[in-house]
Amino acid sequence: EPEVTQTPSHQVTQMGQEVILRCVPISNHLYFYWYRQILGQKVEFLVSFYNNEISEKSEIFDDQFSVERPDGSNFTLKIRSTKLEDSAMYFCASSVSSWTGDLFGQGTRLTVV
Amino acid sequence: GENVEQHPSTLSVQEGDSAVIKCTYSDSASNYFPWYKQELGKGPQLIIDIRSNVGEKKDQRIAVTLNKTAKHFSLHITETQPEDSAVYFCAASIRGFGNEKLTFGTGTRLTIIP
């Protein structure tokens, strides 16, 4: 069964450093998302991406965040200058259409120290 | 924006009994309601979803009901098994208009007692 793949599974970074979280969505999917989950809390929307552009972003997704789909298979989330409060589990998700379920990856645990 | 509330936050049921988790949403434009199961250290796994033009959907031991007038939807798990123990999240979304994000509830930790 196809699945969304995320790397790395765990990343530790120093405050102020840049990090890139990587995702390989399911190959025929057209809608791509990043969500985050702070430990013990609910999953929060960050950004959606369709037709090679951002379709919506949340208030969390400020100028420190960016997304790219550089080669038609990978989907990356970059945080330019990490803060302690960026520590969370980051999930990539994708779907083939508006009306099919969004499938989530296993997540990247980001720890900012 | 959309707000989704979920109850209860924790639920313990005897193996074999049924479990019900309830969610309410605020935006009457929401038209898609998935449920996710999250096991420790893993990503949310889609278990069932329902569109606003349907009142009920069933898949083996899992069913979801939707009341659009009252803006609430519920997950029903029958004949619970130990492997049903997990955190369950409901979500709501407006689909088909370019705004596809999911707004999640706060989660229900379901424990099945053997």
mmCIF file of C-alpha atoms in Angstrom:
data_model
loop_
_atom_site.group_PDB
_atom_site.id
_atom_site.type_symbol
_atom_site.label_atom_id
_atom_site.label_comp_id
_atom_site.label_asym_id
_atom_site.label_seq_id
_atom_site.Cartn_x
_atom_site.Cartn_y
_atom_site.Cartn_z
ATOM 1 C CA GLU A 1 0.000 0.000 0.000
ATOM 2 C CA PRO A 2 1.478 3.388 -0.977
ATOM 3 C CA GLU A 3 2.397 5.680 1.866
ATOM 4 C CA VAL A 4 3.687 9.156 2.578
ATOM 5 C CA THR A 5 7.341 9.017 3.596
ATOM 6 C CA GLN A 6 9.026 11.596 5.819
ATOM 7 C CA THR A 7 12.701 12.066 6.644
ATOM 8 C CA PRO A 8 14.350 12.379 9.050
ATOM 9 C CA SER A 9 12.254 10.755 11.754
ATOM 10 C CA HIS A 10 13.944 12.898 14.401
ATOM 11 C CA GLN A 11 15.953 16.095 14.041
ATOM 12 C CA VAL A 12 17.678 18.006 16.805
ATOM 13 C CA THR A 13 18.831 21.516 15.962
ATOM 14 C CA GLN A 14 20.231 24.543 17.706
ATOM 15 C CA MET A 15 18.031 27.607 18.065
ATOM 16 C CA GLY A 16 18.577 29.951 15.134
ATOM 17 C CA GLN A 17 19.606 27.208 12.723
ATOM 18 C CA GLU A 18 17.807 26.359 9.509
ATOM 19 C CA VAL A 19 16.129 23.001 9.105
ATOM 20 C CA ILE A 20 14.598 21.268 6.118
ATOM 21 C CA LEU A 21 12.012 18.568 6.638
ATOM 22 C CA ARG A 22 11.468 16.262 3.705
ATOM 23 C CA CYS A 23 8.436 14.403 2.471
ATOM 24 C CA VAL A 24 7.728 12.110 -0.445
ATOM 25 C CA PRO A 25 3.970 12.174 -1.032
ATOM 26 C CA ILE A 26 2.103 9.381 -2.792
ATOM 27 C CA SER A 27 2.960 9.583 -6.480
ATOM 28 C CA ASN A 28 -0.433 10.401 -8.043
ATOM 29 C CA HIS A 29 -1.504 12.807 -5.312
ATOM 30 C CA LEU A 30 -2.094 16.445 -6.170
ATOM 31 C CA TYR A 31 -2.754 18.149 -2.816
ATOM 32 C CA PHE A 32 0.018 18.492 -0.255
ATOM 33 C CA TYR A 33 -0.023 19.703 3.319
ATOM 34 C CA TRP A 34 2.148 20.304 6.329
ATOM 35 C CA TYR A 35 0.716 20.054 9.833
ATOM 36 C CA ARG A 36 2.359 20.150 13.221
ATOM 37 C CA GLN A 37 1.524 18.682 16.600
ATOM 38 C CA ILE A 38 3.032 19.989 19.795
ATOM 39 C CA LEU A 39 3.401 17.181 22.328
ATOM 40 C CA GLY A 40 0.038 16.191 23.784
ATOM 41 C CA GLN A 41 -1.916 18.713 21.732
ATOM 42 C CA LYS A 42 -4.066 18.588 18.634
ATOM 43 C CA VAL A 43 -2.806 18.575 15.073
ATOM 44 C CA GLU A 44 -2.565 22.107 13.616
ATOM 45 C CA PHE A 45 -2.618 23.121 9.962
ATOM 46 C CA LEU A 46 0.431 24.957 8.624
ATOM 47 C CA VAL A 47 0.151 25.146 4.846
ATOM 48 C CA SER A 48 -1.516 23.605 1.813
ATOM 49 C CA PHE A 49 0.065 23.341 -1.628
ATOM 50 C CA TYR A 50 -1.639 22.666 -4.938
ATOM 51 C CA ASN A 51 -0.667 23.224 -8.555
ATOM 52 C CA ASN A 52 2.840 24.273 -7.531
ATOM 53 C CA GLU A 53 1.778 27.060 -5.259
ATOM 54 C CA ILE A 54 0.597 27.679 -1.725
ATOM 55 C CA SER A 55 -3.201 27.592 -1.618
ATOM 56 C CA GLU A 56 -3.557 28.497 2.046
ATOM 57 C CA LYS A 57 -1.387 29.091 5.079
ATOM 58 C CA SER A 58 -2.105 29.529 8.773
ATOM 59 C CA GLU A 59 -0.972 32.300 11.110
ATOM 60 C CA ILE A 60 1.748 29.943 12.340
ATOM 61 C CA PHE A 61 3.269 29.830 8.839
ATOM 62 C CA ASP A 62 5.117 33.136 8.995
ATOM 63 C CA ASP A 63 8.108 34.412 7.000
ATOM 64 C CA GLN A 64 10.387 31.900 8.726
ATOM 65 C CA PHE A 65 8.604 29.049 6.966
ATOM 66 C CA SER A 66 8.672 28.080 3.308
ATOM 67 C CA VAL A 67 7.661 25.076 1.227
ATOM 68 C CA GLU A 68 8.928 23.709 -2.049
ATOM 69 C CA ARG A 69 8.204 20.897 -4.420
ATOM 70 C CA PRO A 70 11.510 21.045 -6.263
ATOM 71 C CA ASP A 71 11.425 17.946 -8.442
ATOM 72 C CA GLY A 72 7.865 16.684 -8.723
ATOM 73 C CA SER A 73 8.315 14.043 -6.039
ATOM 74 C CA ASN A 74 9.708 15.677 -2.897
ATOM 75 C CA PHE A 75 7.826 18.216 -0.811
ATOM 76 C CA THR A 76 9.917 20.127 1.705
ATOM 77 C CA LEU A 77 9.261 22.401 4.657
ATOM 78 C CA LYS A 78 12.042 24.820 5.559
ATOM 79 C CA ILE A 79 12.271 26.734 8.803
ATOM 80 C CA ARG A 80 14.851 29.476 8.332
ATOM 81 C CA SER A 81 15.737 30.353 11.914
ATOM 82 C CA THR A 82 14.334 27.881 14.406
ATOM 83 C CA LYS A 83 12.910 28.930 17.761
ATOM 84 C CA LEU A 84 12.388 26.814 20.865
ATOM 85 C CA GLU A 85 8.626 26.926 20.268
ATOM 86 C CA ASP A 86 9.084 25.265 16.876
ATOM 87 C CA SER A 87 9.743 21.998 18.712
ATOM 88 C CA ALA A 88 6.934 19.699 17.615
ATOM 89 C CA MET A 89 6.045 16.730 15.470
ATOM 90 C CA TYR A 90 5.690 17.812 11.841
ATOM 91 C CA PHE A 91 3.436 15.798 9.572
ATOM 92 C CA CYS A 92 3.246 15.833 5.811
ATOM 93 C CA ALA A 93 -0.022 14.757 4.190
ATOM 94 C CA SER A 94 -1.248 14.332 0.645
ATOM 95 C CA SER A 95 -4.447 13.507 -1.201
ATOM 96 C CA VAL A 96 -5.383 12.728 -4.771
ATOM 97 C CA SER A 97 -8.398 15.019 -4.826
ATOM 98 C CA SER A 98 -10.477 17.323 -2.634
ATOM 99 C CA TRP A 99 -12.816 14.514 -1.750
ATOM 100 C CA THR A 100 -10.461 11.684 -0.969
ATOM 101 C CA GLY A 101 -8.921 11.256 2.432
ATOM 102 C CA ASP A 102 -5.695 13.013 3.333
ATOM 103 C CA LEU A 103 -3.010 10.451 4.088
ATOM 104 C CA PHE A 104 -0.401 11.370 6.668
ATOM 105 C CA GLY A 105 3.235 10.410 6.971
ATOM 106 C CA GLN A 106 4.822 9.105 10.153
ATOM 107 C CA GLY A 107 6.128 12.535 11.056
ATOM 108 C CA THR A 108 9.423 14.229 11.877
ATOM 109 C CA ARG A 109 10.044 15.050 15.499
ATOM 110 C CA LEU A 110 11.853 18.404 15.587
ATOM 111 C CA THR A 111 13.617 19.328 18.788
ATOM 112 C CA VAL A 112 15.076 22.834 19.027
ATOM 113 C CA VAL A 113 17.648 23.263 21.815
ATOM 114 C CA GLY B 1 -12.519 30.303 11.245
ATOM 115 C CA GLU B 2 -13.648 26.771 11.941
ATOM 116 C CA ASN B 3 -13.579 25.477 15.518
ATOM 117 C CA VAL B 4 -13.968 21.776 16.305
ATOM 118 C CA GLU B 5 -14.696 20.551 19.806
ATOM 119 C CA GLN B 6 -14.341 16.901 20.779
ATOM 120 C CA HIS B 7 -15.620 14.925 23.771
ATOM 121 C CA PRO B 8 -14.714 13.069 25.855
ATOM 122 C CA SER B 9 -10.978 13.664 26.193
ATOM 123 C CA THR B 10 -10.500 10.177 27.659
ATOM 124 C CA LEU B 11 -12.686 7.099 27.378
ATOM 125 C CA SER B 12 -12.243 3.636 28.843
ATOM 126 C CA VAL B 13 -14.473 0.769 27.767
ATOM 127 C CA GLN B 14 -14.509 -2.952 28.383
ATOM 128 C CA GLU B 15 -13.393 -5.093 25.494
ATOM 129 C CA GLY B 16 -16.423 -6.023 23.425
ATOM 130 C CA ASP B 17 -18.433 -2.957 24.418
ATOM 131 C CA SER B 18 -19.102 0.031 22.166
ATOM 132 C CA ALA B 19 -17.341 3.390 22.215
ATOM 133 C CA VAL B 20 -18.789 6.704 21.054
ATOM 134 C CA ILE B 21 -16.821 9.903 20.486
ATOM 135 C CA LYS B 22 -18.592 13.166 19.665
ATOM 136 C CA CYS B 23 -17.518 16.315 17.843
ATOM 137 C CA THR B 24 -19.160 19.630 17.106
ATOM 138 C CA TYR B 25 -18.089 22.148 14.499
ATOM 139 C CA SER B 26 -18.812 25.833 14.118
ATOM 140 C CA ASP B 27 -18.663 26.605 10.385
ATOM 141 C CA SER B 28 -21.834 25.534 8.591
ATOM 142 C CA ALA B 29 -19.882 25.588 5.301
ATOM 143 C CA SER B 30 -17.817 22.566 6.383
ATOM 144 C CA ASN B 31 -18.694 19.628 4.170
ATOM 145 C CA TYR B 32 -16.108 16.929 4.845
ATOM 146 C CA PHE B 33 -15.512 15.182 8.168
ATOM 147 C CA PRO B 34 -12.757 12.573 8.557
ATOM 148 C CA TRP B 35 -11.757 10.611 11.629
ATOM 149 C CA TYR B 36 -8.152 9.697 12.377
ATOM 150 C CA LYS B 37 -6.592 7.158 14.712
ATOM 151 C CA GLN B 38 -3.157 7.962 16.101
ATOM 152 C CA GLU B 39 -1.020 5.372 17.827
ATOM 153 C CA LEU B 40 1.938 6.357 19.950
ATOM 154 C CA GLY B 41 4.777 7.792 17.885
ATOM 155 C CA LYS B 42 2.911 7.450 14.582
ATOM 156 C CA GLY B 43 1.116 9.721 12.197
ATOM 157 C CA PRO B 44 -2.679 10.064 12.076
ATOM 158 C CA GLN B 45 -4.285 7.197 10.192
ATOM 159 C CA LEU B 46 -7.531 7.862 8.332
ATOM 160 C CA ILE B 47 -10.161 5.381 9.492
ATOM 161 C CA ILE B 48 -13.393 6.739 8.073
ATOM 162 C CA ASP B 49 -14.769 9.925 6.557
ATOM 163 C CA ILE B 50 -18.150 11.360 5.679
ATOM 164 C CA ARG B 51 -19.381 14.090 3.363
ATOM 165 C CA SER B 52 -22.117 16.515 4.319
ATOM 166 C CA ASN B 53 -24.610 15.025 1.862
ATOM 167 C CA VAL B 54 -24.584 11.740 3.797
ATOM 168 C CA GLY B 55 -26.066 11.179 7.244
ATOM 169 C CA GLU B 56 -24.309 7.946 8.158
ATOM 170 C CA LYS B 57 -21.476 5.759 6.901
ATOM 171 C CA LYS B 58 -20.352 2.382 8.147
ATOM 172 C CA ASP B 59 -17.220 0.307 7.623
ATOM 173 C CA GLN B 60 -17.257 -2.997 9.503
ATOM 174 C CA ARG B 61 -17.094 -2.124 13.243
ATOM 175 C CA ILE B 62 -16.761 1.614 12.670
ATOM 176 C CA ALA B 63 -19.548 4.040 11.829
ATOM 177 C CA VAL B 64 -19.840 7.804 11.621
ATOM 178 C CA THR B 65 -23.053 9.825 11.888
ATOM 179 C CA LEU B 66 -23.518 13.450 10.906
ATOM 180 C CA ASN B 67 -26.203 15.898 11.975
ATOM 181 C CA LYS B 68 -25.762 18.995 9.808
ATOM 182 C CA THR B 69 -28.531 20.937 11.517
ATOM 183 C CA ALA B 70 -26.944 20.538 14.929
ATOM 184 C CA LYS B 71 -23.418 20.690 13.471
ATOM 185 C CA HIS B 72 -22.210 17.569 15.181
ATOM 186 C CA PHE B 73 -20.810 14.235 14.128
ATOM 187 C CA SER B 74 -19.927 11.096 16.029
ATOM 188 C CA LEU B 75 -17.678 8.057 15.729
ATOM 189 C CA HIS B 76 -19.084 4.721 16.855
ATOM 190 C CA ILE B 77 -16.865 1.696 17.383
ATOM 191 C CA THR B 78 -18.652 -1.568 18.146
ATOM 192 C CA GLU B 79 -17.232 -4.800 19.569
ATOM 193 C CA THR B 80 -14.106 -2.999 20.717
ATOM 194 C CA GLN B 81 -10.782 -4.841 20.736
ATOM 195 C CA PRO B 82 -7.483 -4.075 22.514
ATOM 196 C CA GLU B 83 -5.973 -2.859 19.225
ATOM 197 C CA ASP B 84 -8.594 -0.088 19.136
ATOM 198 C CA SER B 85 -6.712 1.603 21.993
ATOM 199 C CA ALA B 86 -5.306 4.853 20.568
ATOM 200 C CA VAL B 87 -5.991 8.582 20.348
ATOM 201 C CA TYR B 88 -8.828 9.436 17.964
ATOM 202 C CA PHE B 89 -9.157 12.831 16.284
ATOM 203 C CA CYS B 90 -12.117 14.214 14.423
ATOM 204 C CA ALA B 91 -11.630 16.930 11.817
ATOM 205 C CA ALA B 92 -13.689 19.227 9.625
ATOM 206 C CA SER B 93 -12.935 20.805 6.296
ATOM 207 C CA ILE B 94 -14.508 22.814 3.489
ATOM 208 C CA ARG B 95 -13.742 20.873 0.350
ATOM 209 C CA GLY B 96 -14.049 21.727 -3.315
ATOM 210 C CA PHE B 97 -13.364 25.457 -3.142
ATOM 211 C CA GLY B 98 -9.568 25.551 -2.940
ATOM 212 C CA ASN B 99 -9.555 25.770 0.858
ATOM 213 C CA GLU B 100 -8.751 22.218 1.825
ATOM 214 C CA LYS B 101 -7.256 22.420 5.299
ATOM 215 C CA LEU B 102 -8.385 20.133 8.087
ATOM 216 C CA THR B 103 -9.310 21.634 11.444
ATOM 217 C CA PHE B 104 -8.802 18.989 14.101
ATOM 218 C CA GLY B 105 -10.513 18.368 17.403
ATOM 219 C CA THR B 106 -8.498 18.006 20.590
ATOM 220 C CA GLY B 107 -8.479 14.201 20.546
ATOM 221 C CA THR B 108 -9.934 11.349 22.609
ATOM 222 C CA ARG B 109 -7.659 8.829 24.274
ATOM 223 C CA LEU B 110 -9.537 5.526 24.026
ATOM 224 C CA THR B 111 -8.446 2.686 26.268
ATOM 225 C CA ILE B 112 -9.918 -0.785 25.821
ATOM 226 C CA ILE B 113 -9.857 -2.780 29.051
ATOM 227 C CA PRO B 114 -9.286 -6.512 28.395
#
